[in-house]
Coordinates of C-alpha atoms in Angstrom, one line a residue:
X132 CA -5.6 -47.7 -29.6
X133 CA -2.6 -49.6 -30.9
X134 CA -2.6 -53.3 -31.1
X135 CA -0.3 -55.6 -28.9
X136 CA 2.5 -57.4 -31.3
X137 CA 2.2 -60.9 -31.5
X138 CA 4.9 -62.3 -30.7
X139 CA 8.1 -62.1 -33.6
X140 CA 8.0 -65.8 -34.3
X141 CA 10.0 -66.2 -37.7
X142 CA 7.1 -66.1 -40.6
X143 CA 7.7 -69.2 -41.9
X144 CA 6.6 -70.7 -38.7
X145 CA 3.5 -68.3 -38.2
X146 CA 0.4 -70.8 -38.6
X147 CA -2.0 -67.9 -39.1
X148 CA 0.3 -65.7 -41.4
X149 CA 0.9 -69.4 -43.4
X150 CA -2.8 -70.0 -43.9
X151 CA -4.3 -66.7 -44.4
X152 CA -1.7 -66.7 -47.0
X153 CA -1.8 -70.2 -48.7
X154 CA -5.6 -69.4 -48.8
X155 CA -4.9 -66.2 -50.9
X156 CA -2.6 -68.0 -52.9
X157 CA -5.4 -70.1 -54.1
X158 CA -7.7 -67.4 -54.5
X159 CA -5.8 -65.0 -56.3
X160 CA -4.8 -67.5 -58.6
X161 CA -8.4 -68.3 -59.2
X162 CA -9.3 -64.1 -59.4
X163 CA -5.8 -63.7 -62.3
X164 CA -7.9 -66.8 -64.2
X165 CA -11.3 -65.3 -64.4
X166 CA -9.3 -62.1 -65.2
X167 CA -7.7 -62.6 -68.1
X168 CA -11.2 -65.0 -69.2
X169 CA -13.8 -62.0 -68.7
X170 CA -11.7 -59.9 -71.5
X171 CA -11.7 -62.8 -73.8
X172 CA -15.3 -64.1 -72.9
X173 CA -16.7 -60.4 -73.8
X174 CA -14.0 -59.9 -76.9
X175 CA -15.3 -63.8 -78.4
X176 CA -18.7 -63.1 -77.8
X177 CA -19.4 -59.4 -78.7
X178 CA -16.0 -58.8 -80.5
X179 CA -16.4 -55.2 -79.0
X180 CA -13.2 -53.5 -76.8
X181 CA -15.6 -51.3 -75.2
X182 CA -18.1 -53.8 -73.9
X183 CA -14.6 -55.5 -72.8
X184 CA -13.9 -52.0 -70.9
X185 CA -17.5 -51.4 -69.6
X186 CA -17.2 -55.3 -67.7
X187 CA -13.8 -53.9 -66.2
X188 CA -15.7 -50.8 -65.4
X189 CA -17.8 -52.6 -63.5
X190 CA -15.9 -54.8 -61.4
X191 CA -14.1 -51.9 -60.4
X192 CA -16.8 -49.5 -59.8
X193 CA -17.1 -50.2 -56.2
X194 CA -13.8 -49.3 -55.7
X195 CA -15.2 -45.4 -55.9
X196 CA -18.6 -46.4 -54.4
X197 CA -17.8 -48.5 -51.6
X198 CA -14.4 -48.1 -50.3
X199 CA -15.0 -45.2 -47.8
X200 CA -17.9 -46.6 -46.0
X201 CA -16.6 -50.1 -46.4
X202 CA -13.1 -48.6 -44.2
X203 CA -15.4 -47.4 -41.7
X204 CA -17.5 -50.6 -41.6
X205 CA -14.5 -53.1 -41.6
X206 CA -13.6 -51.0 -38.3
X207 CA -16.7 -51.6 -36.8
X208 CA -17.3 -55.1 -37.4
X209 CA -16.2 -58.8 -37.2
X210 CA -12.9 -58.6 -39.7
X211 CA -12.6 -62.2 -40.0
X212 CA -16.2 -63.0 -40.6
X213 CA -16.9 -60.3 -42.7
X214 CA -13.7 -62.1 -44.9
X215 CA -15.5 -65.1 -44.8
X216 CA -18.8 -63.6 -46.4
X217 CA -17.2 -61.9 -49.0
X218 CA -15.4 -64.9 -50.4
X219 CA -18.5 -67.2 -49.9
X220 CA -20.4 -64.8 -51.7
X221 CA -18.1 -64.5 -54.4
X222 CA -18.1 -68.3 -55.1
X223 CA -21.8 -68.5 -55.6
X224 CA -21.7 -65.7 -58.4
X225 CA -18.8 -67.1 -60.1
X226 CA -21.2 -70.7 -59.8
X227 CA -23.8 -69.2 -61.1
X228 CA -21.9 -67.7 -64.1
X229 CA -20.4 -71.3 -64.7
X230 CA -23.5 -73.1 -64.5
X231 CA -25.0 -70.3 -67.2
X232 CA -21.5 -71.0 -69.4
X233 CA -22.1 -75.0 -69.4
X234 CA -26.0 -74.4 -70.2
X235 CA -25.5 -71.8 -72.9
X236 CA -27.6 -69.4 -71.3
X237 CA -25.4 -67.0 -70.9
X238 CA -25.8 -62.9 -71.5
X239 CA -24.3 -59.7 -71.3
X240 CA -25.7 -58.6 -68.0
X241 CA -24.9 -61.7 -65.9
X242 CA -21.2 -61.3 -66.9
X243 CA -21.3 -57.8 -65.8
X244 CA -23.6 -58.8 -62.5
X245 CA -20.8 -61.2 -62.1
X246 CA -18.3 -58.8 -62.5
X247 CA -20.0 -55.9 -60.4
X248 CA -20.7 -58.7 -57.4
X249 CA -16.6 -59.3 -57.3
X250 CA -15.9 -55.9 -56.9
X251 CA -18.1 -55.5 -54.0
X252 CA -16.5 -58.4 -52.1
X253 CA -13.1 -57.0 -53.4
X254 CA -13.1 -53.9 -51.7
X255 CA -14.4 -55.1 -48.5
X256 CA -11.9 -58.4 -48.6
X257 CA -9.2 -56.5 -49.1
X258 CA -9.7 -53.2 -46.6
X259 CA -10.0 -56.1 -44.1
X260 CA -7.1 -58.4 -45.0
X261 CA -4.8 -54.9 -45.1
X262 CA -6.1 -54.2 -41.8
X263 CA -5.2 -57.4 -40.2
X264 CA -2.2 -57.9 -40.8
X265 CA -0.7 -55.8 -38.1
X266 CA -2.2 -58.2 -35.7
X267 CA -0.9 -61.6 -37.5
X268 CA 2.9 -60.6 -37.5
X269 CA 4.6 -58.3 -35.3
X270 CA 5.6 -54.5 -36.4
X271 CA 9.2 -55.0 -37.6
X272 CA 7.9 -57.9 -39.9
X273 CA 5.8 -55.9 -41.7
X274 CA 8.0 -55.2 -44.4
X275 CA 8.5 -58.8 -44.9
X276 CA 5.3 -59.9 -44.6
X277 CA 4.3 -57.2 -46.9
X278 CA 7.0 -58.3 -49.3
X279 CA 5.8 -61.9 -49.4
X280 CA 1.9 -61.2 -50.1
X281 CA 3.1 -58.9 -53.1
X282 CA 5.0 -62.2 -54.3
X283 CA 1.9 -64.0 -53.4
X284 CA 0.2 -61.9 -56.0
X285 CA 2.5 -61.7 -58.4
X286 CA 3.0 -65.6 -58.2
X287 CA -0.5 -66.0 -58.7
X288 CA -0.4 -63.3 -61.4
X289 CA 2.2 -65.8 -63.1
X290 CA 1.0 -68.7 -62.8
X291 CA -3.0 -67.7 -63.2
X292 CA -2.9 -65.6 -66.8
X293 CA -1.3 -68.0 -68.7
X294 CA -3.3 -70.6 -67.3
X295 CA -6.4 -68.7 -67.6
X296 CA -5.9 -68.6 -71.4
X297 CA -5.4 -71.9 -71.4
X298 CA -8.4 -73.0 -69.5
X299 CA -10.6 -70.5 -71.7
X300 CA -9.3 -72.4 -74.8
X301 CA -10.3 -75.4 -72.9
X302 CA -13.9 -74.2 -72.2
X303 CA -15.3 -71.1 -71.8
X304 CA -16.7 -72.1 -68.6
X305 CA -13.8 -73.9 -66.9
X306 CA -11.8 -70.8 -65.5
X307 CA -15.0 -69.2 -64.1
X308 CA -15.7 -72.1 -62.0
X309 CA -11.9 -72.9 -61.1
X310 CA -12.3 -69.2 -59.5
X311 CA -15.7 -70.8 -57.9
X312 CA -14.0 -73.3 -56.2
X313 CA -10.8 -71.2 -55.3
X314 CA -13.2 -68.8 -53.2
X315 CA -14.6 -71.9 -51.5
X316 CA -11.0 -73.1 -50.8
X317 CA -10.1 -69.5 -49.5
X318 CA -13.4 -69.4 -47.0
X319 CA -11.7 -72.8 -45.4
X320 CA -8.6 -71.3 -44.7
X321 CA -9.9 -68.3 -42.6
X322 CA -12.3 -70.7 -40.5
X323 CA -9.0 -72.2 -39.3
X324 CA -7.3 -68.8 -38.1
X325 CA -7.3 -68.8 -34.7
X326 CA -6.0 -64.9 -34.5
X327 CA -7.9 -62.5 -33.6
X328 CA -7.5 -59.8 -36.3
X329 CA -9.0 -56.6 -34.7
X330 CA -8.5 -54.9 -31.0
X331 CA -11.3 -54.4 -29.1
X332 CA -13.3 -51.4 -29.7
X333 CA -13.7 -48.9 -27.0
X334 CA -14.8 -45.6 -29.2
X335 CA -18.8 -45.1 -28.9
X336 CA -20.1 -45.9 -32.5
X337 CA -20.7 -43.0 -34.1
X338 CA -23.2 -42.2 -37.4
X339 CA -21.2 -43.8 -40.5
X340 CA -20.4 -40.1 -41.9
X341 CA -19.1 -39.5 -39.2
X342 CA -16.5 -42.2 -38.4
X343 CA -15.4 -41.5 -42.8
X344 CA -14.7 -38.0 -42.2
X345 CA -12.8 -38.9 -38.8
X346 CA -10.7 -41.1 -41.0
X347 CA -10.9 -38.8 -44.3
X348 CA -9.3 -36.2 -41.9
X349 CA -6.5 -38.3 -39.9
X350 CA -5.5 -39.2 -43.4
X351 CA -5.4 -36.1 -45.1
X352 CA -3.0 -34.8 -42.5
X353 CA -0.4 -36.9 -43.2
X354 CA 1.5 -35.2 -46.3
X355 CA 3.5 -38.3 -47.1
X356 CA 0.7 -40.8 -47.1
X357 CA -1.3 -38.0 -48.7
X358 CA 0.8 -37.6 -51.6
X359 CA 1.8 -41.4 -52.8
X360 CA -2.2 -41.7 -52.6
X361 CA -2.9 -39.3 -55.6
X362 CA 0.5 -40.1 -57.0
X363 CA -1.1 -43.8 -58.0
X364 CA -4.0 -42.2 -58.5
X365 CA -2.2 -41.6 -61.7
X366 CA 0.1 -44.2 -62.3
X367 CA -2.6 -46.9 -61.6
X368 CA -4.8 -45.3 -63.9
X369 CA -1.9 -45.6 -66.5
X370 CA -1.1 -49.3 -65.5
X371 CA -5.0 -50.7 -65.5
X372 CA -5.8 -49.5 -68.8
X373 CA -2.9 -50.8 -70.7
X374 CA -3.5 -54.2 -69.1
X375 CA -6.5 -53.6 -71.7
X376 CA -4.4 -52.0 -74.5
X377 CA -2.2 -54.8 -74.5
X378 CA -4.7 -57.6 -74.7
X379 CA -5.6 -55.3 -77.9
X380 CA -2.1 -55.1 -79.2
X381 CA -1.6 -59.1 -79.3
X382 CA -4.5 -59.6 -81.0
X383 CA -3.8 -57.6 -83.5
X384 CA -0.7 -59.2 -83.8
X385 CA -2.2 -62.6 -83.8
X386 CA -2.0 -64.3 -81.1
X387 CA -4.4 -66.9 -79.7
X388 CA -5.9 -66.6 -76.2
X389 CA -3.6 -69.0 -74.6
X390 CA -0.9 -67.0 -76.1
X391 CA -2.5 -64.0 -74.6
X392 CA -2.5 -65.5 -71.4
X393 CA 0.5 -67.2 -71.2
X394 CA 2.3 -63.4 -72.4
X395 CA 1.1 -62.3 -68.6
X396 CA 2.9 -64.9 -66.7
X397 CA 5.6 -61.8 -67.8
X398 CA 4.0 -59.8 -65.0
X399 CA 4.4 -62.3 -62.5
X400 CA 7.9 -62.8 -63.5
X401 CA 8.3 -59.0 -63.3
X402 CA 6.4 -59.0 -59.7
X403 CA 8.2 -61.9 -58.1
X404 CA 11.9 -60.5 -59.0
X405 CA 10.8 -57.5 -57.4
X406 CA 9.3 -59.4 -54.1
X407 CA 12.5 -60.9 -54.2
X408 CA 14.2 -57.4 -54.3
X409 CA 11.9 -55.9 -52.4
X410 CA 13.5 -56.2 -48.5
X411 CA 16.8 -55.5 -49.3
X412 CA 16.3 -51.9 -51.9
X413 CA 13.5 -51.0 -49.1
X414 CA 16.6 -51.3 -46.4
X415 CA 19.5 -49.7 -48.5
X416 CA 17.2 -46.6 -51.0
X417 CA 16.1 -44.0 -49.4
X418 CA 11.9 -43.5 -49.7
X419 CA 12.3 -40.6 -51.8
X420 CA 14.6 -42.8 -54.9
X421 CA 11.9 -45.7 -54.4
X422 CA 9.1 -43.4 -55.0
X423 CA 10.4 -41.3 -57.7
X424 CA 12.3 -44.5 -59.2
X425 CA 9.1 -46.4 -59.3
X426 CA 7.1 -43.4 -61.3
X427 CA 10.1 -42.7 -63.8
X428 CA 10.9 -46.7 -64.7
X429 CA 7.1 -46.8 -65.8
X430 CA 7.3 -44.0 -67.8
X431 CA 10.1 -45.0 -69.7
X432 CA 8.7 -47.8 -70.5
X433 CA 5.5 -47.3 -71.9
X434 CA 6.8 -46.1 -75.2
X435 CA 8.6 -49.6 -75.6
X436 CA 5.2 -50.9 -76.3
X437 CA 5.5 -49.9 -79.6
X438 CA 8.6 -52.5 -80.1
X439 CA 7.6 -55.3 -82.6
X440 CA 6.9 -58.6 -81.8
X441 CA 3.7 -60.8 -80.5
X442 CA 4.5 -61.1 -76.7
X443 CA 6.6 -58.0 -76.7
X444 CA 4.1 -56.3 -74.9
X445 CA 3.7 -58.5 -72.1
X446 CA 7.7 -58.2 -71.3
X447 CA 7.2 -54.6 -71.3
X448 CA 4.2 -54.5 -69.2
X449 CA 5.8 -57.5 -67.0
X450 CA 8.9 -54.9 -66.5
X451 CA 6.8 -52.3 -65.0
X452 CA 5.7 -53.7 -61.9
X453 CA 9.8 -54.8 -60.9
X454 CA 9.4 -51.7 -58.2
X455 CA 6.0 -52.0 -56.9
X456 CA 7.1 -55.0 -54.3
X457 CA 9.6 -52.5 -52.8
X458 CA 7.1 -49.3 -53.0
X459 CA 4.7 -51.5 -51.3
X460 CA 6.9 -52.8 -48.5
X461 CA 8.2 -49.2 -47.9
X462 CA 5.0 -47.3 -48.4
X463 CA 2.1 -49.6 -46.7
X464 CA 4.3 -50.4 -44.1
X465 CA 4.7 -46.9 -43.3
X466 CA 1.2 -46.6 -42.8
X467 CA 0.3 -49.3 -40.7
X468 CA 2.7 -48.5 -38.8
X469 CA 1.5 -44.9 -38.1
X470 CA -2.5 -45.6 -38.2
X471 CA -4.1 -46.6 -34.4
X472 CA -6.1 -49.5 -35.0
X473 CA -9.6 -48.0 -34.1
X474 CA -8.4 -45.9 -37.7
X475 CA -6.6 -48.9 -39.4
X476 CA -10.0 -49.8 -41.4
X477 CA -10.8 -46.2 -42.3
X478 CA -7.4 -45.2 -43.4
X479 CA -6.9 -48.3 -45.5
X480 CA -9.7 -47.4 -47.3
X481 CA -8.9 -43.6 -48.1
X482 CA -5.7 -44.8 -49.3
X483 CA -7.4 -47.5 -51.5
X484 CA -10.2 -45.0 -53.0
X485 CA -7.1 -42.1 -54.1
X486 CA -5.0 -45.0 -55.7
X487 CA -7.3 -46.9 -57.0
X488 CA -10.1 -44.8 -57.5
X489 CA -9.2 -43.9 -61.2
X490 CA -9.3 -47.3 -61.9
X491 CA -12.9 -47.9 -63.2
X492 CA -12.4 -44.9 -65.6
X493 CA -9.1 -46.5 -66.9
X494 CA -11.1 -49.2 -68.3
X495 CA -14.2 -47.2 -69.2
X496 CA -12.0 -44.9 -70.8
X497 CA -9.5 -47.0 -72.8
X498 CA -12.0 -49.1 -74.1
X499 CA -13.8 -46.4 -76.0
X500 CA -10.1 -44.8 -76.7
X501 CA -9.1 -48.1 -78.4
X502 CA -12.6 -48.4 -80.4
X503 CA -12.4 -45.0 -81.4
X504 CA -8.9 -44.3 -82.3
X505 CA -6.5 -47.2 -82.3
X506 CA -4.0 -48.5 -80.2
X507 CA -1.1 -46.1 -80.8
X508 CA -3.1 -43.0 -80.3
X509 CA -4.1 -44.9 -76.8
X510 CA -0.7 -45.5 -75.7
X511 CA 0.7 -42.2 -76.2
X512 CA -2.0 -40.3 -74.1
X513 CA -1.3 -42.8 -71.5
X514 CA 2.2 -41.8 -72.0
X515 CA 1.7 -38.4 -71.9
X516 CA -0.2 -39.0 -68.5
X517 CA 2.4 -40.9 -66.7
X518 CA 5.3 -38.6 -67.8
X519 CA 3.3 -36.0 -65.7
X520 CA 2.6 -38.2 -62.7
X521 CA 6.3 -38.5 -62.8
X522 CA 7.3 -35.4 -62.8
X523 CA 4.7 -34.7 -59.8
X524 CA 7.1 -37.4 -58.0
X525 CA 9.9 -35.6 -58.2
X526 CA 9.3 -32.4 -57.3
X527 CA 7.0 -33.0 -54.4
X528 CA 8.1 -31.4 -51.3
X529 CA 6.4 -34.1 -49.4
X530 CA 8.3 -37.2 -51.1
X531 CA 11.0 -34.7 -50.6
X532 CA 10.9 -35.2 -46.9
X533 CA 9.8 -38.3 -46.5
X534 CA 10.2 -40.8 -44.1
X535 CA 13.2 -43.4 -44.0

């Protein structure tokens, strides 16, 4: 069952777009803080890369756990309230790590409690925010809607590392509980949407294996949507763990953690130039040079990691994300478009678990790769990874035949 359109009034005009949006503005400016602060919390504390890597691990261990059946539950129930739970729930266990800072009572296991409780509300946030969307802005604004949340992350992304580092050098505990208070602000905006953000549901429920296969199935007979799936299987495997490796490489080379922090705002620069570009390459490239494009431009820049210089990393890795607005607004908009609403949940989530799901071993793995052999050995078997992902890209017969 396919959803009506709202209306196409103009975006900037769209209450429900605007505040769903300003709220995640907030929020993911809260999430880039306590981002950049877990790393440095875990590296001041322990001084150990891999217990830096296991706390990644575990926020992003639902991601593999909980996704599918997550997809199938955010079609079943209450999207908006569901939102609101995750985010409230969020904000107490980024309280509770604040409260442990300021007391000096905190240990090892909270941060990774804390860490493993974000995850969970993660995943379910964001398989429900995806799936909204469609019923917030009409179809042919998807692109541009799409466009703008990627700036909206990448704005927070520059704006929310640097200041993270700065905040941690201001107290360990002040960018955990900014993050506290950012999910409070984010549960306030969603009370105010007046959108309803599902259709109504006319399928008979169904056991929860069930209704993940059904969607497992739908999905994995769709080549092109198949295919850029496993394709950032790889490449996001590649990206996450040398947000790690270059944390690692600028301490080595000195710099401080506001330094650290500040060297990501280079990511948000990247990101926002490419939200920027992002509407007019998805209208004038063809799918096939975005996708292929995107996967070679990262590859050729991973070895440029090796260039000296203290924030040079954080320009490279800034550079690499200039594409991903305009993958984004040509890929996901493909797929909302094509996905019935009954599906939208399920689908969302299948794609989520192939591009992401290698993302909890990126972090597992490189922090053990970094501990045990260095930084340089690190980089070039990321390298060696991409360069194959890339290759993948370009001789797919599905990317091939894409869709325009």
């Amino acid at each position: 069952m396919r959803p009506v359109a709202p209306a196409a009034v103009p975006l900037r005009r769209n209450r429900d777009f605007n505040l769903l949006w300003i709220g995640q503005v907030v929020s993911d400016v809260g999430t880039r803080i306590s981002g950049i602060a877990f790393p440095l919390l875990v590296l001041a504390t322990t001084g150990s890369p891999a217990k830096a890597g296991l706390v990644e691990f575990a926020a992003s261990i639902p991601l593999l756990v909980l996704t599918l059946p997550a997809g199938a539950l955010v079609d079943r129930w209450d999207r908006k309230r569901l939102m609101v739970v995750c985010d409230a729930i969020r904000a107490l266990a980024y309280g509770s790590l604040a409260a442990a800072l300021a007391l000096g009572q905190v240990w090892f296991g909270q941060v990774l409690a804390v860490a493993l409780v974000d995850g969970c509300g993660y995943v379910f946030f964001s398989v429900a925010e995806r799936s909204a969307l469609r019923h917030v802005v009409a179809d042919e604004q998807l692109p541009s809607a799409l466009a703008r949340n990627q700036a909206r992350s990448f704005g927070a992304l520059l704006a929310g590392q640097p200041l993270g580092g700065i905040l941690f050098a201001l107290g360990r505990v002040v960018p955990f509980l900014f993050d506290a208070v950012s999910y409070l602000l984010s549960v306030g905006s969603l009370l105010l949407l007046r959108t309803r953000l599902q259709g109504e549901r006319i399928v008979e429920r169904r056991r929860l294996v069930h209704e993940v296969r059904e969607g497992l199935v739908w999905f994995w007979r769709q080549p092109f949507l198949r295919t850029t799936s496993l394709l950032l299987t790889g490449s996001d495997l590649v990206a996450n763990a040398l947000f790690l490796v270059v944390i690692v490489l600028a301490r080595e080379r000195g710099a401080s953690p506001a330094l650290i922090g500040a060297m990501f705002a280079f990511l948000g620069v990247g990101g926002l130039l490419g939200s920027v570009l992002a509407p007019r390459l998805s209208r004038r490239l063809s799918t096939r040079v975005v996708v292929v494009a995107t996967m070679w431009v990262v590859t050729g820049l991973v070895p440029l990691l090796f260039l000296p210089g203290t924030i040079t990393p954080g320009i490279v890795y800034g550079a690499m994300f200039v594409l991903h607005p305009t993958w984004n607004a040509v890929v996901a908009a493909q797929r909302l478009r094509l996905t019935p609403d009954e599906l939208l949940g399920r689908v969302q989530s299948v794609a989520t678990l192939l591009s992401l799901g290698s993302v909890p071993f990126a972090f597992l793995l490189v922090g053990f790769l970094l501990q045990a052999f260095g930084t340089t050995p690190s980089v070039l078997a990321l390298l060696g990874v991409m360069a194959v992902v890339a290759v993948a890209a370009f001789v797919s017969p599905a990317i091939r035949s894409a869709p325009d």
